[in-house]
């Protein structure tokens, strides 16, 4: 592969602005798929959890041919919690496509990813996507994007960014909104602009080898693969080289396989030259950030630094009365080993052993970041309990500081009052507000603490129609006490099986999370109390049997459908004296002190 014919491009944007869909189209139109080949939608979202949720969780590499050029694409996640992924893959790129939704305009994560791209001195192509939306407002969006570049002090040559308008979903692009779309159109403008605007990788093919790992992939046959760009020199199969680890040590390794990407697939090659992005096998414990380099003249690349975690949770072994019944891996050692494996590929995650209890304190970039890990572990057979997320405080000049988020909400005008009031109570500060066609966009600065568990409240307050997103902004002075949950909970008095009749009566006391027939233990939480204090209840208490009543009449009771909370909801819901019990089969809420509950 000729160095000059390579382009390495990261696709960056706010969540859902259409990155993965755009990659689909670029691949499809490259002609690299076989005719009749079934290609699934959002091909790069290959993890189960990504497909289920419709979001990208980990950054991924792919590549397509455009004329004589090879365009290496890095698809990145847009959710703020996975911002660490974006930060570390930008090293592989020589330029970025900044996607912006033609209706929504720049959102919090647009700002974050653009900032990171500029810090990496990347050339940027702005892509206004979803121009097919009836509510698209491209001129406004471009003004906003321009302001964003200015706010971030972009140098002149970067301010002069090219703009391509696309409908990734429909597979067409135009350079000018008046340009007609002929025969359904195509994505040609994207590829052409990448080639003309983004530089070929620089680097010296005769220099000592340098390739830094930015992502880890896993192959069932080969084990862990390190993915990165060859910055200098040439990577050859079985050539004795060295690896410079994050701790500064340098050891010999031998690369047993080299893969280049073709669309979303890996193709084995003998060698890789400057600028190529490849996946390599041969080092079982390869981690993000290591540099493969020359044995004689080792030249490690500078470490990748990324923003620190802002939130932590404790992962502790399950000690509920149901412990060990559903999980395969249940001990503290199992949990520890799994966490150790995770941090090898996710550098935004950290963990430490708890000093006052058995278990680990796990820190990450947000509730979703941690809950995705919990969900992955649960599916692999792990059983454990987690505590309420805590923000990570900091001391600076004797002042206690906490993380703040930049929050953007879009709501119908009629809900604006309710949202401002709630966010005010959570110490949110309204910074900007503008309305257009009955919709209001408001920007707040708010302690991360205030947002824990707020999303479901927001959905209720806006009748499910509001949009909110936030991204870590900065550490500032502690904002004072915040009460996240005002309601108490319904706590089980003694072990029992839930009975419809009892639940029917309990419905008056609050909102139930369980159904009849579920086995329950003392101290388990089965619902939200309509008042602010907890209530100890007996959901197993059936109707007094009289000989007049046939058994089975219990089922005749009609219950309001219970509220089933997702793992994220549960995590966002609990208080400090409560836990979420997670097993491959169940997610339960409980009081920490099972067995000490008073009736
Ligand atoms: N109307 C319209 N919808 C689009 C377009 N491009 C993408 N979408 C839709 O937008 C949604 C999100 O698309 P994705 O490609 O998953 O967005 P993403 O940026 O990869 O999202 P994350 O990776 O989770 O940040 C999907 O429902 C797409 O079908 C477009 O051009 N027009
Ligand atoms: Mg995506």
XYZ file of C-alpha atoms and ligand atoms in Angstrom:
632
model
C 0.000 0.000 0.000
C 1.445 3.362 -1.054
C 1.726 5.778 1.829
C 0.362 8.604 -0.302
C -2.727 6.614 -1.185
C -3.779 6.085 2.411
C -6.216 8.243 4.354
C -6.936 7.604 8.039
C -10.170 9.182 9.140
C -12.053 9.102 12.432
C -15.791 9.677 12.302
C -16.818 11.687 15.327
C -20.128 13.149 16.472
C -22.724 13.353 19.159
C -24.716 10.188 19.819
C -27.110 9.116 17.046
C -26.046 11.715 14.503
C -25.489 8.875 12.017
C -21.815 7.848 12.098
C -22.311 4.102 11.826
C -24.977 4.535 9.151
C -22.586 6.677 7.142
C -19.926 3.964 7.348
C -22.476 1.437 6.011
C -23.002 3.560 2.930
C -19.321 4.156 2.311
C -18.679 0.408 2.445
C -21.696 -0.495 0.337
C -20.873 2.009 -2.356
C -17.212 1.002 -2.482
C -18.276 -2.109 -4.402
C -16.276 -4.284 -2.028
C -19.182 -6.421 -0.934
C -20.064 -9.371 -3.122
C -23.181 -8.919 -5.168
C -26.175 -10.288 -3.240
C -24.117 -10.313 -0.062
C -26.387 -9.762 2.895
C -25.084 -6.783 4.763
C -26.767 -5.931 8.008
C -27.696 -2.408 8.925
C -25.153 -0.591 11.090
C -22.624 -3.261 10.259
C -19.920 -1.894 12.533
C -22.154 -2.155 15.617
C -21.216 -5.798 15.915
C -21.463 -6.375 19.675
C -24.726 -7.840 20.976
C -25.213 -4.924 23.320
C -24.666 -2.468 20.494
C -27.271 -4.109 18.328
C -29.779 -4.307 21.154
C -29.377 -0.699 22.137
C -28.779 0.780 18.729
C -25.713 2.657 19.924
C -22.021 2.228 19.341
C -20.126 1.303 22.497
C -16.600 0.615 21.273
C -14.647 2.300 18.505
C -13.996 0.074 15.496
C -11.815 0.022 12.442
C -12.771 -0.586 8.872
C -11.473 0.319 5.465
C -12.621 0.752 1.885
C -11.157 1.387 -1.502
C -11.864 4.594 -3.380
C -10.134 4.638 -6.752
C -6.425 4.210 -5.984
C -6.931 5.169 -2.372
C -7.459 3.121 0.771
C -9.579 4.981 3.233
C -9.260 3.663 6.775
C -12.282 4.560 8.817
C -12.538 4.613 12.578
C -16.136 4.576 13.724
C -16.428 5.980 17.232
C -19.179 5.987 19.846
C -21.080 9.240 20.302
C -22.319 8.734 23.849
C -20.393 10.869 26.310
C -19.725 7.930 28.640
C -17.593 6.341 25.948
C -15.621 9.501 25.268
C -12.456 7.686 26.394
C -12.753 5.507 23.300
C -12.727 8.545 21.061
C -9.774 10.108 22.815
C -7.529 7.136 22.353
C -8.365 6.255 18.757
C -7.769 9.761 17.440
C -4.033 8.972 17.483
C -4.628 6.596 14.584
C -6.292 9.282 12.483
C -4.869 12.016 10.276
C -8.221 13.726 9.954
C -11.799 13.602 11.147
C -15.297 13.746 9.743
C -17.343 15.768 12.204
C -20.952 14.742 11.714
C -23.711 17.063 12.824
C -27.429 16.360 12.678
C -29.078 18.823 10.266
C -31.877 19.474 12.708
C -30.305 19.162 16.160
C -27.106 20.974 15.374
C -24.045 20.672 17.612
C -24.730 18.941 20.923
C -22.567 18.503 24.042
C -20.611 15.591 22.644
C -20.015 17.426 19.350
C -18.113 19.987 21.368
C -16.137 17.333 23.246
C -15.080 15.326 20.191
C -14.187 18.401 18.179
C -12.064 19.639 21.056
C -10.211 16.332 21.116
C -9.758 16.356 17.335
C -8.288 19.848 17.485
C -5.978 18.843 20.333
C -4.686 16.112 18.013
C -4.178 18.676 15.215
C -6.517 16.812 12.911
C -7.931 18.356 9.760
C -11.700 18.358 9.986
C -14.373 17.855 7.345
C -17.811 18.911 8.551
C -20.640 16.646 7.444
C -24.172 17.901 7.948
C -26.134 14.647 8.044
C -29.856 13.827 7.963
C -30.640 16.598 5.483
C -33.676 14.542 4.481
C -35.376 15.414 7.780
C -38.303 17.743 7.208
C -37.166 19.914 10.127
C -33.588 20.212 8.876
C -32.188 23.721 9.314
C -28.771 23.567 7.707
C -27.918 27.284 7.737
C -28.550 27.540 11.429
C -26.563 24.367 12.070
C -23.588 25.661 10.103
C -23.598 28.918 12.039
C -23.593 26.939 15.255
C -20.786 24.686 14.049
C -18.740 27.681 13.056
C -19.256 29.202 16.517
C -18.077 25.962 18.022
C -14.795 26.062 16.098
C -14.315 29.674 17.143
C -15.076 28.878 20.775
C -12.428 26.184 20.632
C -9.851 28.583 19.144
C -9.425 26.573 15.969
C -6.517 27.862 13.882
C -7.409 29.588 10.597
C -6.567 26.708 8.299
C -8.915 24.472 10.275
C -11.646 27.114 10.471
C -11.756 26.964 6.729
C -13.411 23.551 6.855
C -15.175 22.004 3.877
C -18.827 21.076 4.326
C -20.552 18.059 2.811
C -24.301 17.589 3.179
C -25.533 14.024 3.439
C -28.400 11.744 4.048
C -26.467 8.728 5.253
C -29.639 6.735 5.601
C -30.528 7.298 1.961
C -26.963 7.119 0.722
C -26.558 10.490 -0.976
C -24.356 13.537 -0.534
C -24.230 17.041 -2.010
C -21.771 19.913 -1.751
C -24.489 22.473 -2.069
C -28.069 22.143 -0.909
C -29.357 23.268 -4.315
C -27.454 20.512 -6.060
C -29.926 17.981 -7.477
C -29.674 14.363 -6.350
C -29.526 12.250 -9.501
C -30.530 8.565 -9.551
C -30.706 8.323 -5.800
C -27.279 9.923 -5.507
C -24.157 8.564 -3.827
C -21.522 9.307 -1.184
C -18.864 10.309 -3.705
C -18.490 13.790 -2.191
C -17.482 12.341 1.136
C -14.718 10.190 -0.283
C -13.530 12.928 -2.615
C -13.363 15.480 0.182
C -11.498 13.053 2.437
C -8.901 12.490 -0.261
C -8.476 16.157 -1.115
C -8.676 17.659 2.347
C -7.195 15.127 4.747
C -3.446 14.586 4.419
C -1.844 11.227 3.749
C -0.105 9.842 6.854
C 3.332 11.286 7.454
C 6.139 9.091 8.695
C 9.400 7.588 7.553
C 9.429 4.058 6.217
C 13.170 3.746 6.777
C 13.031 4.803 10.428
C 12.723 2.415 13.392
C 9.327 0.753 13.754
C 6.704 2.541 15.838
C 3.128 1.391 16.178
C 0.991 2.296 19.166
C -2.014 0.197 20.123
C -5.219 2.228 20.303
C -7.825 -0.542 20.420
C -7.944 -4.161 21.459
C -9.835 -6.771 19.531
C -10.279 -10.422 20.317
C -10.038 -13.432 18.060
C -11.183 -16.847 19.292
C -8.165 -18.454 17.570
C -5.463 -15.904 18.128
C -6.452 -14.277 21.383
C -5.966 -10.588 21.882
C -5.135 -8.390 18.920
C -3.680 -4.912 19.183
C -4.889 -2.379 16.633
C -2.960 0.716 15.705
C -1.303 2.754 13.015
C 2.229 2.139 11.832
C 3.673 5.591 12.496
C 7.202 4.883 11.290
C 9.055 1.931 9.822
C 7.556 -1.348 8.637
C 5.831 -4.099 10.579
C 6.773 -7.552 9.291
C 5.525 -10.984 10.159
C 7.734 -12.892 12.639
C 10.245 -10.100 12.744
C 11.782 -9.853 16.209
C 10.668 -6.543 17.650
C 10.122 -5.060 21.090
C 7.119 -3.830 22.962
C 7.303 -0.766 25.187
C 4.728 -1.111 27.934
C 2.925 1.598 29.791
C 5.135 1.076 32.853
C 8.204 1.906 30.765
C 9.536 -1.652 30.469
C 10.676 -2.950 27.100
C 10.470 -6.621 26.142
C 10.998 -8.624 22.987
C 7.940 -9.895 21.086
C 7.268 -11.583 17.804
C 4.262 -10.692 15.700
C 2.573 -13.866 14.519
C -0.200 -12.363 12.398
C -0.869 -9.029 10.750
C -4.294 -8.072 9.475
C -5.413 -5.172 7.381
C -9.054 -4.156 7.296
C -11.283 -4.574 4.265
C -14.703 -3.173 5.041
C -15.387 -4.655 8.450
C -13.272 -7.780 7.878
C -9.669 -8.572 8.633
C -7.415 -9.865 5.902
C -4.031 -11.416 6.731
C -0.994 -9.719 5.210
C 2.774 -10.224 5.388
C 3.745 -6.705 6.296
C 2.393 -3.235 6.855
C 4.011 0.050 5.940
C 3.833 3.597 7.248
C 0.314 4.904 7.732
C -1.424 1.543 7.577
C -3.829 0.645 10.344
C -3.480 -3.000 11.245
C -4.428 -5.551 13.867
C -1.569 -7.696 15.114
C -1.410 -10.947 17.078
C 1.457 -12.377 19.054
C 1.221 -10.687 22.419
C -1.371 -12.268 24.695
C -1.457 -9.471 27.221
C -1.373 -6.578 24.795
C -2.932 -3.426 26.237
C -4.002 -0.068 24.911
C -1.123 2.387 24.791
C 1.814 -0.007 24.287
C 4.193 0.734 21.415
C 5.596 -1.958 19.137
C 9.034 -0.775 18.243
C 12.525 -1.707 17.126
C 14.539 -4.030 19.381
C 17.825 -2.278 18.742
C 16.540 1.270 18.869
C 13.336 1.227 20.885
C 11.347 4.447 20.444
C 8.160 4.337 22.503
C 5.484 6.834 21.510
C 4.220 9.169 24.228
C 1.532 7.643 26.424
C -2.050 8.362 25.548
C -3.531 10.502 28.287
C -7.258 10.673 28.611
C -9.693 12.450 30.907
C -9.963 10.857 34.361
C -13.048 8.995 35.606
C -15.755 11.035 37.336
C -17.929 8.310 38.843
C -17.319 5.195 40.897
C -19.287 2.247 42.215
C -18.364 -0.634 44.464
C -18.569 -4.135 43.024
C -18.906 -6.576 45.920
C -19.608 -10.314 46.120
C -23.273 -11.157 46.475
C -24.269 -11.784 50.083
C -28.035 -11.704 49.680
C -30.045 -14.713 50.878
C -30.196 -15.804 47.220
C -26.422 -15.602 46.744
C -24.754 -18.196 44.539
C -27.931 -19.617 43.066
C -27.765 -18.111 39.624
C -24.200 -17.112 38.861
C -21.180 -19.087 37.687
C -18.509 -16.664 38.904
C -19.370 -15.375 42.334
C -16.263 -14.785 44.414
C -14.330 -11.600 44.946
C -11.387 -13.183 43.147
C -13.526 -13.853 40.081
C -14.711 -10.256 40.036
C -11.164 -8.963 40.461
C -9.787 -11.046 37.612
C -12.556 -9.898 35.320
C -11.918 -6.246 36.144
C -8.221 -6.720 35.521
C -9.049 -8.035 32.067
C -11.362 -5.135 31.349
C -8.854 -2.404 32.111
C -6.411 -3.900 29.630
C -8.691 -2.791 26.833
C -10.583 0.077 28.437
C -8.173 2.684 29.667
C -10.971 4.982 30.811
C -11.814 2.433 33.505
C -9.957 2.038 36.809
C -10.382 -0.110 39.870
C -8.953 -0.443 43.349
C -9.411 -2.982 46.118
C -11.723 -1.699 48.869
C -9.932 -1.274 52.214
C -12.986 -1.459 54.427
C -14.845 -4.329 52.788
C -14.462 -7.239 50.379
C -14.731 -6.072 46.800
C -13.595 -3.340 44.439
C -14.169 0.293 43.760
C -14.656 0.676 40.001
C -14.365 4.104 38.412
C -15.497 5.211 34.990
C -16.822 8.056 32.918
C -20.525 7.823 33.716
C -23.425 5.618 34.690
C -23.702 4.050 31.243
C -19.999 3.302 31.062
C -20.220 1.299 34.301
C -23.599 -0.260 33.627
C -22.469 -1.620 30.253
C -19.590 -3.331 32.053
C -22.005 -4.729 34.652
C -24.304 -6.001 31.918
C -21.405 -7.630 30.065
C -20.262 -9.365 33.255
C -23.767 -10.537 34.058
C -24.098 -12.116 30.633
C -20.776 -13.885 31.057
C -22.089 -15.570 34.226
C -20.953 -13.213 36.952
C -23.031 -12.589 40.042
C -22.316 -9.675 42.379
C -23.744 -6.553 43.925
C -23.138 -2.907 43.181
C -23.537 0.210 45.274
C -24.949 3.571 44.324
C -22.720 5.533 41.920
C -20.689 8.211 43.663
C -19.037 11.103 41.971
C -15.303 11.357 42.470
C -14.500 14.441 44.540
C -11.221 16.287 44.427
C -9.385 18.672 46.742
C -7.844 21.741 45.200
C -6.259 24.515 47.268
C -8.083 23.206 50.303
C -11.402 23.393 48.481
C -13.626 20.410 47.945
C -14.476 20.101 44.262
C -16.865 17.957 42.294
C -17.439 17.235 38.588
C -19.931 19.345 36.627
C -21.614 18.472 33.366
C -22.645 20.639 30.450
C -26.259 19.648 29.934
C -28.361 20.427 26.869
C -32.103 19.813 26.921
C -34.618 20.201 24.105
C -38.204 20.372 25.304
C -41.599 21.554 24.203
C -42.280 25.036 25.596
C -45.045 23.773 27.838
C -42.601 21.611 29.838
C -39.908 24.207 30.199
C -41.112 25.388 33.623
C -41.119 21.919 35.152
C -37.652 21.157 33.818
C -36.134 24.429 35.029
C -37.648 23.928 38.455
C -36.357 20.358 38.878
C -32.912 21.164 37.569
C -32.778 24.182 39.868
C -33.336 21.900 42.853
C -30.517 19.696 41.598
C -28.217 22.765 41.572
C -28.375 23.213 37.827
C -27.590 26.666 36.511
C -29.311 27.810 33.335
C -26.713 29.313 31.013
C -28.449 29.665 27.678
C -31.933 29.407 26.325
C -33.401 29.845 22.892
C -36.653 28.803 21.358
C -37.730 28.042 17.842
C -41.095 26.722 16.619
C -42.396 25.921 20.077
C -39.286 24.000 21.104
C -36.857 25.348 23.658
C -33.195 24.482 23.905
C -31.637 25.136 27.286
C -28.053 24.716 28.342
C -27.233 24.118 31.997
C -24.179 23.641 34.091
C -24.980 21.075 36.740
C -23.070 18.895 39.223
C -22.756 15.325 37.929
C -24.307 14.334 41.255
C -27.494 16.188 40.385
C -27.964 14.224 37.197
C -27.707 10.789 38.794
C -31.120 9.262 38.252
C -32.561 12.419 36.719
C -33.316 10.989 33.290
C -36.469 9.133 34.292
C -37.771 12.235 36.061
C -37.052 14.241 32.923
C -38.941 11.750 30.790
C -41.952 11.996 33.093
C -41.796 15.785 33.151
C -41.681 16.043 29.362
C -44.128 13.223 28.686
C -41.364 11.200 27.083
C -40.745 13.792 24.393
C -37.789 15.712 25.740
C -34.193 15.143 24.749
C -31.314 15.544 27.138
C -27.616 14.938 26.834
C -24.629 15.944 28.833
C -20.904 15.697 28.877
C -18.336 16.220 31.605
C -17.276 19.842 31.693
C -14.967 20.593 34.587
C -14.334 20.274 38.338
C -15.690 23.139 40.419
C -16.586 23.911 44.031
C -18.872 21.462 45.821
C -22.460 22.571 45.265
C -23.926 21.520 48.623
C -26.468 18.853 49.499
C -28.591 17.407 46.725
C -31.533 15.097 47.270
C -31.833 12.816 44.244
C -34.685 10.592 45.287
C -37.525 11.941 47.369
C -39.521 8.725 47.696
C -39.000 5.896 50.134
C -39.228 2.242 49.119
C -41.343 -0.785 49.936
C -39.165 -3.310 51.770
C -40.019 -6.983 52.276
C -40.568 -7.929 55.924
C -39.812 -11.634 55.677
C -38.922 -14.194 53.023
C -41.986 -15.155 51.024
C -43.447 -15.663 47.575
C -45.326 -12.637 46.255
C -49.072 -13.140 46.208
C -51.386 -11.222 43.888
C -53.822 -10.380 46.648
C -51.147 -8.789 48.822
C -49.690 -6.890 45.878
C -53.146 -5.632 45.040
C -53.392 -4.052 48.465
C -49.865 -2.683 48.270
C -50.601 -0.849 45.046
C -52.204 1.888 47.092
C -48.952 2.411 48.954
C -46.770 2.936 45.939
C -45.463 1.693 42.618
C -44.518 -1.989 42.410
C -41.443 -3.415 40.706
C -42.366 -7.129 40.920
C -45.055 -9.599 39.947
C -46.927 -12.336 41.812
C -45.082 -15.622 42.081
C -41.625 -14.110 42.555
C -39.608 -15.432 45.471
C -38.561 -12.590 47.743
C -36.220 -12.233 50.691
C -36.257 -10.127 53.780
C -34.898 -6.696 53.015
C -35.563 -6.876 49.282
C -37.040 -3.751 47.693
C -40.180 -4.430 45.711
C -41.502 -0.994 44.965
C -41.426 2.716 45.482
C -43.388 4.129 48.385
C -45.618 7.072 47.595
C -44.307 8.796 50.710
C -40.797 9.873 51.544
C -40.124 7.217 54.179
C -39.551 3.501 53.643
C -42.353 1.103 54.391
C -41.885 -2.498 55.507
C -44.478 -4.676 53.810
C -45.583 -8.264 53.567
C -46.222 -9.114 49.926
C -46.644 -12.809 50.727
C -49.719 -12.358 52.850
C -52.652 -14.001 51.106
C -56.311 -13.512 51.786
C -57.505 -15.211 54.976
C -58.747 -18.525 53.768
C -62.368 -19.149 54.455
C -63.854 -22.456 53.481
C -66.214 -20.599 51.192
C -63.540 -19.569 48.772
C -62.028 -21.840 46.186
C -58.291 -21.765 45.925
C -57.144 -19.965 42.822
C -59.512 -17.055 43.234
C -56.422 -15.122 44.144
C -55.560 -14.874 40.474
C -58.765 -13.024 39.785
C -57.220 -9.892 41.294
C -56.370 -7.384 38.584
C -53.029 -5.712 39.124
C -51.700 -2.574 37.517
C -48.715 -3.720 35.397
C -45.574 -3.368 37.476
C -42.742 -1.008 36.608
C -39.812 -3.094 35.374
C -36.636 -1.168 35.789
C -33.651 -1.766 33.546
C -30.201 -2.242 35.039
C -29.415 1.426 34.386
C -32.645 2.505 36.019
C -31.855 0.401 39.086
C -28.352 1.814 39.371
C -29.657 5.341 39.054
C -32.405 4.622 41.543
C -30.761 3.253 44.673
C -29.698 5.214 47.726
C -26.560 4.808 49.806
C -28.108 2.180 52.095
C -29.233 0.078 49.164
C -27.680 -2.306 46.636
C -28.413 -3.705 43.220
C -27.985 -7.476 43.138
C -26.939 -8.578 39.671
C -26.943 -12.166 38.447
C -27.154 -13.727 34.970
C -30.870 -14.198 35.530
C -32.045 -11.425 37.820
C -31.611 -7.839 38.831
C -32.917 -7.191 42.346
C -32.915 -4.178 44.583
C -32.273 -4.552 48.290
C -31.467 -2.812 51.506
C -27.847 -3.333 52.562
C -28.925 -4.626 55.951
C -30.953 -7.675 55.044
C -32.370 -9.207 58.189
C -32.231 -6.071 60.288
C -35.373 -4.500 58.897
C -37.982 -3.672 61.487
C -41.676 -4.067 60.881
N -33.546 10.609 8.671
C -32.291 10.172 8.748
N -31.945 9.320 9.719
C -30.668 8.899 9.773
C -29.693 9.330 8.853
N -28.515 8.752 9.181
C -28.740 7.979 10.245
N -30.037 8.057 10.620
C -30.694 7.357 11.733
O -30.179 7.843 12.948
C -30.115 6.790 13.909
C -28.732 6.687 14.495
O -27.849 6.248 13.521
P -26.425 5.645 13.859
O -25.725 5.455 12.566
O -26.519 4.493 14.781
O -25.798 6.865 14.659
P -24.379 6.918 15.362
O -23.875 8.288 15.197
O -23.511 5.820 14.856
O -24.776 6.656 16.884
P -23.742 6.278 18.093
O -22.683 5.435 17.513
O -24.530 5.562 19.118
O -23.217 7.573 18.604
C -30.552 5.522 13.184
O -31.898 5.304 13.471
C -30.356 5.874 11.722
O -31.232 5.177 10.871
C -30.104 10.238 7.815
O -29.336 10.662 6.976
N -31.406 10.617 7.832
Mg -22.509 4.436 15.858
